[in-house]
XYZ file of C-alpha atoms in Angstrom:
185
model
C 0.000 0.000 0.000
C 2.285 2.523 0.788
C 4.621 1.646 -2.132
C 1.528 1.716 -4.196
C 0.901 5.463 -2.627
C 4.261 6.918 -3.516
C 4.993 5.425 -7.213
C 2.996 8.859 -8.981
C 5.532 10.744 -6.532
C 7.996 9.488 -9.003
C 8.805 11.640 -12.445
C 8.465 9.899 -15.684
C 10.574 10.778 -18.646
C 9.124 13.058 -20.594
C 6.006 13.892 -19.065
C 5.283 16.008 -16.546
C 3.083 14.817 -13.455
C -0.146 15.357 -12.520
C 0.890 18.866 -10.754
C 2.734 20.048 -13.738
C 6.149 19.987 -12.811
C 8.614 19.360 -15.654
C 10.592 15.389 -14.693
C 14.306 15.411 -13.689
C 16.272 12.425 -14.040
C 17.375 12.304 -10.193
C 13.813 11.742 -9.527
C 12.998 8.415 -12.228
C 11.659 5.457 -11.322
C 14.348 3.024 -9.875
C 15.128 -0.211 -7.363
C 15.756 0.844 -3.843
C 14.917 4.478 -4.539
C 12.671 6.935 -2.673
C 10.562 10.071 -4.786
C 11.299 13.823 -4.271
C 8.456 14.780 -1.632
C 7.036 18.186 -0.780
C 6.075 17.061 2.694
C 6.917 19.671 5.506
C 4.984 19.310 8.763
C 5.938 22.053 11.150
C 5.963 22.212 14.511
C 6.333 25.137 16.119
C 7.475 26.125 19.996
C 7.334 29.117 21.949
C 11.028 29.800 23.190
C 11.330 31.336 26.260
C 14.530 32.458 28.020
C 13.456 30.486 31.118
C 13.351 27.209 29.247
C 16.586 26.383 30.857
C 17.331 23.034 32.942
C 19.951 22.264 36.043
C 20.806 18.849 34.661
C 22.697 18.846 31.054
C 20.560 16.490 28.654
C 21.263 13.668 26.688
C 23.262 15.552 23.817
C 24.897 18.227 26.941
C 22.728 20.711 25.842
C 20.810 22.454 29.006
C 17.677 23.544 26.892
C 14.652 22.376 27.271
C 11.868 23.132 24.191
C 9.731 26.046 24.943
C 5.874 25.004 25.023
C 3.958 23.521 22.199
C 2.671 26.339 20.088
C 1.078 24.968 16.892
C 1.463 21.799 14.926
C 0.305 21.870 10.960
C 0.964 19.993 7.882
C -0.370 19.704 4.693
C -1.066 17.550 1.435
C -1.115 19.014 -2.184
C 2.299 18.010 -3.798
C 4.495 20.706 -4.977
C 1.985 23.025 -3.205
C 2.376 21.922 0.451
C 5.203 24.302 1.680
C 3.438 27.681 0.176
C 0.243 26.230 1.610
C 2.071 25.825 5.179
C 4.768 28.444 5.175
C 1.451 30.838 4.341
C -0.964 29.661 7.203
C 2.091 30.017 9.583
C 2.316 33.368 8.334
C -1.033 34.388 8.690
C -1.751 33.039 12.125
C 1.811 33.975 13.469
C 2.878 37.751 11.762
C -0.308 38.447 10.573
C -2.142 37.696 13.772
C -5.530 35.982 11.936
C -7.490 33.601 14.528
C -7.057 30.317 13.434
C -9.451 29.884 11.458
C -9.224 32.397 8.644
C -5.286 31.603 9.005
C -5.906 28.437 7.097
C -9.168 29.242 4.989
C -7.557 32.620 3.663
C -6.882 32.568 -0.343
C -3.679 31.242 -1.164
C -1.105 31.877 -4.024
C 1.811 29.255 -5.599
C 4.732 29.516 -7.531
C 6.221 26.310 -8.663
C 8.380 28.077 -11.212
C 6.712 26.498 -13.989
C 3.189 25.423 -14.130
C 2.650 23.484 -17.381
C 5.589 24.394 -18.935
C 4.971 27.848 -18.347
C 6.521 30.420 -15.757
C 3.670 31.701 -13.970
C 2.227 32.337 -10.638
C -1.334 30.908 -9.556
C -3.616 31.789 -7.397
C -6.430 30.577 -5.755
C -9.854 30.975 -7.082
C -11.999 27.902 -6.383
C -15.999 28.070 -5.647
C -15.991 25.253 -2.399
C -19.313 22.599 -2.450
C -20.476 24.367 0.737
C -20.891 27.832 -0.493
C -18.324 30.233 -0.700
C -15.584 30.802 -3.066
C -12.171 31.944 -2.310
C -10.065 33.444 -4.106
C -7.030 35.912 -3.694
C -7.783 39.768 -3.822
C -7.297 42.230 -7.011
C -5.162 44.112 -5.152
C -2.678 41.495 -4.297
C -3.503 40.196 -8.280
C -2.896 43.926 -9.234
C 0.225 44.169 -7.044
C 1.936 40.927 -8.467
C 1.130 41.645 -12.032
C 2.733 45.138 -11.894
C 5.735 43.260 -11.035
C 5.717 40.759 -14.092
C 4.211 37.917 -12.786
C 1.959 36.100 -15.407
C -1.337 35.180 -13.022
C -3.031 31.946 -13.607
C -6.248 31.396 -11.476
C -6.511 27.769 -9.917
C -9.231 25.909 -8.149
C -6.687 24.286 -5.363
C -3.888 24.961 -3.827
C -3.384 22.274 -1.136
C -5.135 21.493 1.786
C -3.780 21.942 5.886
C -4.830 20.503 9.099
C -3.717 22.255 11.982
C -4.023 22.050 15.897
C -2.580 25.632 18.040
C -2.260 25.653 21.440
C -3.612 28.883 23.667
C -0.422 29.207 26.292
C -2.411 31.238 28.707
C -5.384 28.045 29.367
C -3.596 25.315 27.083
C -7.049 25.202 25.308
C -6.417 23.192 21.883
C -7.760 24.547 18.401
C -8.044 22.443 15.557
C -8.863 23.409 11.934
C -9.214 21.414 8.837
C -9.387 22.927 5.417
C -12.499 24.184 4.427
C -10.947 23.013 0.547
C -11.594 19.001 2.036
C -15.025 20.472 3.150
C -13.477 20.978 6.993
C -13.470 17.837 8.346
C -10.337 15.559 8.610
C -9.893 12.949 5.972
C -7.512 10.322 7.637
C -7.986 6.481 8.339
């Protein structure tokens, strides 16, 4: 099963995958060999300058981890790091609840999308309603810099769980774009 999972991860010569992206050699099809993979769950900690132990650990370090803060990861091939990196973004620097950190329109750059260079964004009418997609003004602001816009309807799905430090209250979201419920076995 999970070999079974992972052979489309692989590139085929001379056709690009399902996502677009153009095959590279390192990344064909062969005995004992593992694909390329976009996965990148993150965890993140709170470090505090207190976080600091009497007894030396394993490794001699004295640091202990600073508390759990958030824990996310995503699925969406070449499109799970933007999709993470910007839900970190939003939740952390751009201080959105939880929420609308991970159901906020998304944009992706893979470089090339279909043999093109271009930059997508996210316009996608959901089953449940609403449709999301990425303001003019941030369409407006990347075009005036040369980027060559393509709307798409997905641009990878997250799960996430964040931690409230003052009452250790959990909050979990999962993507509204796999109708907000979690999909796992």
């Amino acid at each position: 099963e999970l070999i079974l999972s992972q052979t489309p991860d692989f590139a085929t010569p001379g056709r690009p995958n399902y996502f677009g992206l153009i095959p590279s050699p390192s990344n064909y099809i062969a005995p004992d060999k593992r694909p390329l993979s976009s996965m990148s769950p993150l965890i993140i900690l709170r470090n505090e300058e207190t976080s600091v132990v009497n007894d030396a650990n394993e490794d001699g370090s004295s640091e202990v981890p600073g508390d759990l803060l958030m824990v996310l990861g995503a699925s969406g091939g070449p499109k799970i790091i933007t999709a993470v990196l910007q839900v970190f973004i939003n939740f952390a620097l751009n201080s959105m609840p939880l929420y609308e950190s991970v159901s906020h329109p998304r944009l992706h750059d893979q470089l090339t999308y279909h043999g093109t260079a271009a930059t997508t964004y996210e316009k996608d009418q959901l089953l449940q309603g609403p449709t999301i997609e990425v303001t003019q003004r941030t369409k407006s602001a990347l075009s005036s810099r040369g980027h060559r816009l393509i709307p798409v309807d997905y641009t990878g799905t997250v799960q996430v769980v964040s931690v409230d430090l003052e009452t250790g209250r959990l909050t979990a979201v999962s993507d509204i774009r796999k109708y907000g419920v979690p999909a796992g076995y």
